[in-house]
CSV table of C-alpha atoms in Angstrom, one decimal:
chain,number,residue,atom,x,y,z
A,1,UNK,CA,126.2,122.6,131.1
A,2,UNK,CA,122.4,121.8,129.8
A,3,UNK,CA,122.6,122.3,125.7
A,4,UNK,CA,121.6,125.7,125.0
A,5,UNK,CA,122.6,129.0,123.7
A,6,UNK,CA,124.8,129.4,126.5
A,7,UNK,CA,126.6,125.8,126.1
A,8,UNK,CA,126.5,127.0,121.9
A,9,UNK,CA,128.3,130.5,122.9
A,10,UNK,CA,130.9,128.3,125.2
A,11,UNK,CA,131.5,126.4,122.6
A,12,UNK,CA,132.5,128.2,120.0
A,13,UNK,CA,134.9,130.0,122.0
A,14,UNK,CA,136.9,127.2,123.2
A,15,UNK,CA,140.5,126.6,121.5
A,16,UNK,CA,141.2,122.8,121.5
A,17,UNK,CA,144.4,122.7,121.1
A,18,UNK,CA,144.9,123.9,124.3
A,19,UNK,CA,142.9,120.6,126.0
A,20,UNK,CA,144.5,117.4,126.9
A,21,UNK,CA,142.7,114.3,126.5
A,22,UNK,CA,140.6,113.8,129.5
A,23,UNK,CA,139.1,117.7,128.6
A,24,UNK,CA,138.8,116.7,124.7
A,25,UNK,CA,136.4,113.8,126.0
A,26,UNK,CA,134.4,116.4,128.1
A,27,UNK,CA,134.4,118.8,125.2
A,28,UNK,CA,133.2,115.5,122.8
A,29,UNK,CA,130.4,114.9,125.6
A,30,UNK,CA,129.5,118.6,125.3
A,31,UNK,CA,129.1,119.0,121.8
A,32,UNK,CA,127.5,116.0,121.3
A,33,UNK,CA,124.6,117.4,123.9
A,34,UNK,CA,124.2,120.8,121.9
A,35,UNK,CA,123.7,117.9,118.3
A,36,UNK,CA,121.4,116.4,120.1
A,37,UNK,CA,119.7,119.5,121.0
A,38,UNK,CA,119.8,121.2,117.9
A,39,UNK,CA,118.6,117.3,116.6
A,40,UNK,CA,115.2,117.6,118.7
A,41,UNK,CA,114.6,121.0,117.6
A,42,UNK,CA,114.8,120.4,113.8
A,43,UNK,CA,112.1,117.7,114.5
A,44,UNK,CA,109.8,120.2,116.4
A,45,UNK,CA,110.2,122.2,113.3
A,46,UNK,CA,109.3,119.3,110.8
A,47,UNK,CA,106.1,118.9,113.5
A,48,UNK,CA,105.2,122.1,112.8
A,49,UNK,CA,105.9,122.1,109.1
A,50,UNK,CA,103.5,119.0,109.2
A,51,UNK,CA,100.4,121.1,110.0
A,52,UNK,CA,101.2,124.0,107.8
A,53,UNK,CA,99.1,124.3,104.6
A,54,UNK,CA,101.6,124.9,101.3
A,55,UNK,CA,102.1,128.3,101.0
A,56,UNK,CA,104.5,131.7,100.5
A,57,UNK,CA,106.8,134.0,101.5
A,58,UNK,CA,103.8,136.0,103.0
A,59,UNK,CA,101.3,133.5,103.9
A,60,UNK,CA,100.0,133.9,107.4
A,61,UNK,CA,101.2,131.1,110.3
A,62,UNK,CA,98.3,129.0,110.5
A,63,UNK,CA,98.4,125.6,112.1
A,64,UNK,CA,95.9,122.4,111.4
A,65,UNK,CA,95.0,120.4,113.4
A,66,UNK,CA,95.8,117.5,111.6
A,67,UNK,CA,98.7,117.0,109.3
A,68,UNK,CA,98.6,118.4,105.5
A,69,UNK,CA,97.3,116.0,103.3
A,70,UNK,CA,99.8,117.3,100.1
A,71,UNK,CA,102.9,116.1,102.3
A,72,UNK,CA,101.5,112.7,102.5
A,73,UNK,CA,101.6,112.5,106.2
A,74,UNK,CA,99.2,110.5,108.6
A,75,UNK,CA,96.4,112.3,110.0
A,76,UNK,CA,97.4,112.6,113.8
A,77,UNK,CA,96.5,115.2,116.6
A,78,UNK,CA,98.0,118.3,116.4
A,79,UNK,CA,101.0,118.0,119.6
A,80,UNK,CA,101.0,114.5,120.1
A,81,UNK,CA,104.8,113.0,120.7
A,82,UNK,CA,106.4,109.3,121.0
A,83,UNK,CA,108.3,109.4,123.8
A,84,UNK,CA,111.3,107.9,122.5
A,85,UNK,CA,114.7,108.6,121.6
A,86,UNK,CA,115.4,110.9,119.1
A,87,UNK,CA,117.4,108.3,116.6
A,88,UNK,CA,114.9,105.8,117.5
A,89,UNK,CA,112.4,107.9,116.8
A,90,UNK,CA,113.8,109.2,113.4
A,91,UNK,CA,114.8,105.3,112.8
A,92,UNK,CA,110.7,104.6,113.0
A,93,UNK,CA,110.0,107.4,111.3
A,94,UNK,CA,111.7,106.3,107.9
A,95,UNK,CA,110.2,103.1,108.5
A,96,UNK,CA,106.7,104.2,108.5
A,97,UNK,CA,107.0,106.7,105.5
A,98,UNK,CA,109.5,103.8,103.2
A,99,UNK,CA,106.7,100.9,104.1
A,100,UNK,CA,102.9,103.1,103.8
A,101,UNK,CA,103.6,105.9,101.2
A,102,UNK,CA,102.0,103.6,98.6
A,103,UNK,CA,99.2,103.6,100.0
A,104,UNK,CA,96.3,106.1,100.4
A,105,UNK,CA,95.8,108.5,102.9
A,106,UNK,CA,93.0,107.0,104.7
A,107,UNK,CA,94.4,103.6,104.5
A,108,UNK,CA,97.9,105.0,106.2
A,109,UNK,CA,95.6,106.6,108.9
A,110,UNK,CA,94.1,103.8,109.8
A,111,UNK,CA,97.2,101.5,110.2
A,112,UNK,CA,98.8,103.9,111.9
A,113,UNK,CA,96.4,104.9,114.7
A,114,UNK,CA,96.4,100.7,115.4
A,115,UNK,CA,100.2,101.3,115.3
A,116,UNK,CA,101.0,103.8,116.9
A,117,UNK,CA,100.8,102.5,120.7
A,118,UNK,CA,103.0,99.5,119.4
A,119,UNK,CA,105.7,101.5,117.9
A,120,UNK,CA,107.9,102.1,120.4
A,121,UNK,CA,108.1,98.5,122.3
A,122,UNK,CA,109.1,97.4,118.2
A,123,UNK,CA,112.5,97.2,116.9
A,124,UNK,CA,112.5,98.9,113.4
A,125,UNK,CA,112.6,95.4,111.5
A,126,UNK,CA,109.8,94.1,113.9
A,127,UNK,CA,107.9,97.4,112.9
A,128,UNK,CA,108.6,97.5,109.3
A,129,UNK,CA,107.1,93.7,109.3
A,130,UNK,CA,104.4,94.8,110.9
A,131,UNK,CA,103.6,97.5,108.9
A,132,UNK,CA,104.2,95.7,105.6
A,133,UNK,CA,101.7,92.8,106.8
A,134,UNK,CA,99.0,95.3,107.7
A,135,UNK,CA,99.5,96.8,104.0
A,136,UNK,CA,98.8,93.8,102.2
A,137,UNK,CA,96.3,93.3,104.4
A,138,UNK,CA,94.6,97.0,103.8
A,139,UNK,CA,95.2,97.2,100.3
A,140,UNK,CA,96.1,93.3,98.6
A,141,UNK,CA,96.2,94.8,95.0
A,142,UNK,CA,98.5,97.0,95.5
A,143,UNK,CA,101.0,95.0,97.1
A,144,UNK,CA,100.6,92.6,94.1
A,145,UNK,CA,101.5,95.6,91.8
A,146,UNK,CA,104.3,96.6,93.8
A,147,UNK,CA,106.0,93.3,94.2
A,148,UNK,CA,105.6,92.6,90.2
A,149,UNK,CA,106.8,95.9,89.7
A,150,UNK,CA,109.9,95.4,91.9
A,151,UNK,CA,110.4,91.6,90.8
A,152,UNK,CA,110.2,93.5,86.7
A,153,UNK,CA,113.1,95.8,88.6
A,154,UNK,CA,115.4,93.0,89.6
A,155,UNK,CA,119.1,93.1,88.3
A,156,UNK,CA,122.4,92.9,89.5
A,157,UNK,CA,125.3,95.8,89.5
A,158,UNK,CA,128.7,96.5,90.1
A,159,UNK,CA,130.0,99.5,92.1
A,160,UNK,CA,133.4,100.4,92.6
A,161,UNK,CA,134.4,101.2,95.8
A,162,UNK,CA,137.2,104.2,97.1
A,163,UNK,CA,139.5,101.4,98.4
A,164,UNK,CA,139.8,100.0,95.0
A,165,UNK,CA,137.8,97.1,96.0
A,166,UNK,CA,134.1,96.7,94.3
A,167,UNK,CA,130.5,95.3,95.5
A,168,UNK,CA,128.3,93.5,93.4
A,169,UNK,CA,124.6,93.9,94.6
A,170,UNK,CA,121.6,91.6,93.3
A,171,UNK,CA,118.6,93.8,93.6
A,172,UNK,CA,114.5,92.8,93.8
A,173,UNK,CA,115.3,89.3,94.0
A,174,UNK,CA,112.1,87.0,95.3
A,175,UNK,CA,112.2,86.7,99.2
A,176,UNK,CA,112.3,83.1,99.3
A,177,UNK,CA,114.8,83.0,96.7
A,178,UNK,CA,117.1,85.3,98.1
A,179,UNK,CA,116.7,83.3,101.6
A,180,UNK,CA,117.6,80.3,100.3
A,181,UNK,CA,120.8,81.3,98.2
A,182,UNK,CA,121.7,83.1,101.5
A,183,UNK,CA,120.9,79.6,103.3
A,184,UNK,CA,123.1,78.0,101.1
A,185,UNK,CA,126.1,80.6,101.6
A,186,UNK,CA,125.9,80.4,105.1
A,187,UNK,CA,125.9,76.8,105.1
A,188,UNK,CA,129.0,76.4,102.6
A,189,UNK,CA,130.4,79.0,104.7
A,190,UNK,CA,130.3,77.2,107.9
A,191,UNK,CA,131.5,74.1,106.6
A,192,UNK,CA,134.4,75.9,104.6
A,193,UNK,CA,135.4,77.4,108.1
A,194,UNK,CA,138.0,75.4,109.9
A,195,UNK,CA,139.7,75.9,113.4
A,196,UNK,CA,142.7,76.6,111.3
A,197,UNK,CA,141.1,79.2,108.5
A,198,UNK,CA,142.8,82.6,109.7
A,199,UNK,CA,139.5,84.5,107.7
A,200,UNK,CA,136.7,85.8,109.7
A,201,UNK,CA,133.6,84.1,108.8
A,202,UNK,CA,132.1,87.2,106.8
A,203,UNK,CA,135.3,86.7,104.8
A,204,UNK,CA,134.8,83.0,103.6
A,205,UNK,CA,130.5,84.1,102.8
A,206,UNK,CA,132.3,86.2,100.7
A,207,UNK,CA,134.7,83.7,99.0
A,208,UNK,CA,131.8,81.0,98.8
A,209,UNK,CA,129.9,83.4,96.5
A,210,UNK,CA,132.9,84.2,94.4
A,211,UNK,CA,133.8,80.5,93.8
A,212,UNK,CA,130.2,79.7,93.4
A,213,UNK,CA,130.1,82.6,90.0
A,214,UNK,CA,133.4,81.7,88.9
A,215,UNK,CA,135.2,79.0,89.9
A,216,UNK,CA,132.9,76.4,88.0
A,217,UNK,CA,134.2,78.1,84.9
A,218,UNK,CA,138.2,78.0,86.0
A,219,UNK,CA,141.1,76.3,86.7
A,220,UNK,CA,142.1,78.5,89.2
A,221,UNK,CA,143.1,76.6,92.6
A,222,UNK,CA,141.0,76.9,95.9
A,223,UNK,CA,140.7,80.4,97.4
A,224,UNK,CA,143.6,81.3,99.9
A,225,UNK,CA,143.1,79.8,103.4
A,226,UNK,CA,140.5,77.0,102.5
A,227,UNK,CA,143.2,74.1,103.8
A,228,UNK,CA,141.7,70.6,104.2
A,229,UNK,CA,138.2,71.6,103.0
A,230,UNK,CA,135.9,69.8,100.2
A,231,UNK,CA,135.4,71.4,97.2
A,232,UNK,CA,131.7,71.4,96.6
A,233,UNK,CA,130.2,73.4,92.7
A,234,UNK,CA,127.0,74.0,92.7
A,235,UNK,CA,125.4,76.1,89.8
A,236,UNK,CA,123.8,79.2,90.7
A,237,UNK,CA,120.9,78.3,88.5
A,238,UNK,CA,120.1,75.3,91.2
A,239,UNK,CA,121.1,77.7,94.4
A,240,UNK,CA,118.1,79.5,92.8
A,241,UNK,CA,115.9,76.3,92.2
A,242,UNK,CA,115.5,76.7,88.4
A,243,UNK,CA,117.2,73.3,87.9
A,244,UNK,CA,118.3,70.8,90.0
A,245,UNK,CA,121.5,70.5,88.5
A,246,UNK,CA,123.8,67.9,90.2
A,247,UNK,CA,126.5,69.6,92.8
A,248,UNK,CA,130.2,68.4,91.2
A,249,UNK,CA,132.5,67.7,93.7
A,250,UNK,CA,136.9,67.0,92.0
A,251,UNK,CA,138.2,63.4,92.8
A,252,UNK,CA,134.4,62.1,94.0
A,253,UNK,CA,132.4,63.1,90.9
A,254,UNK,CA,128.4,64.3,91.0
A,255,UNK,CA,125.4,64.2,93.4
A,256,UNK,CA,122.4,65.6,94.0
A,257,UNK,CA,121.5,68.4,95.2
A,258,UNK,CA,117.6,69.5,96.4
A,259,UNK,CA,116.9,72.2,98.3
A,260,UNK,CA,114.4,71.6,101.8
A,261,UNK,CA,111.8,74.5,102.2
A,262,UNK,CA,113.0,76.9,104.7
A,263,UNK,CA,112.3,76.1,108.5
């Protein structure tokens, strides 16, 4: 059945503990149609809510023909559609709004409207680099307030998770920096990771930063499953280029250590 108010009223009348599997998969299919529906008909509503002027309970149903400025919306034609899939189209969406509502109105219409064709033969991180060039490009002052505003943000945190494990999230680091202590996990990582290692290699990135923060201030023995591997310490201060501290390696003493340049 086409999603509807018909496939809605069949719906809600069917008991499922009567089905057996293969009709639970049908039923799955089915409702997943009428979400999909009822998906494209919230953002026909937010279309519309887009070209109403802020108002009341009473206030009469008039339409503009370009978007309200006080939502901070683009200026676009009144109708006009990306014919895309609905998730992709929400996905781009939140791209857009995250990446241009710093800047002003007239400076978001204009990016846009070069944009706009592009948009759908973009990925969203393809898009969102896009969109971010364009910015500086529209408006340089502002991304040099924003990015000393986010770098003045930066910190680290710890949040506890309902498995009774916790993350630890660096926030508004610099982008090289953050690349190149990335670079350097990866790369410890990989050479960490033996034919023999039984963890998955997101699970020894994970154990290189942990012996990285702590293990240069232990005695604690290598982290389980790292047979037949070299022990390299290298101080987080030089992963981050403030020093070049040298790397300490047990039984075959210091060396060097300089980052290369990305690329």
């Amino acid at each position: 059945m086409a999603p509807g108010p018909e496939l809605a009223a069949t719906l809600a009348g069917i008991d499922r503990s009567m089905l057996n599997g293969y009709e639970l998969v049908i039923l799955i299919q089915a409702e997943r149609r009428q979400v999909a529906h009822y998906e494209a008909a919230s953002f026909q509503s937010m279309t519309e809510l887009a070209h109403c002027s802020p108002g009341y309970a009473g206030s009469p149903e008039e339409r503009r023909t370009t978007r309200s400025r006080s939502r901070g919306h683009r200026t676009v034609p009144a109708g006009s559609r990306c014919v895309v899939p609905w998730r992709d189209r929400r996905s781009r969406a939140r791209v857009i709004v995250n990446t241009l509502a710093h800047l002003e109105t007239r400076q978001i219409h204009r990016i846009t409207e070069e944009m706009i064709d592009r948009a759908t033969e973009l990925t969203t991180g393809e898009l969102g680099a896009m969109l971010r060039r364009r910015a500086i490009t529209v408006d340089p002052d502002s991304a040099g307030r924003r990015h000393r505003k986010g770098r003045d943000d930066r910190r680290v945190v710890r949040e506890a998770n309902s498995d009774g494990t916790a993350n630890i999230i660096a926030f508004n680091l610099g982008v090289l920096t953050a690349n190149r202590i990335m670079k350097r996990i990866c790369a410890l990582a990989e050479a960490a990771k033996t034919g023999t290692d039984p963890r998955t290699i997101d699970q020894v990135r994970a154990d290189v930063f942990v012996d990285l923060l702590i293990r240069p201030h232990t005695n604690s023995p290598p982290a389980t499953g790292r047979r037949g591997v070299v022990d390299t310490r290298v101080d987080l201060t030089t992963l981050a280029e403030l020093d070049e501290n040298p790397r300490r390696t047990p039984r075959m003493g210091p060396g060097h250590l300089r980052h290369r340049p990305p690329g």
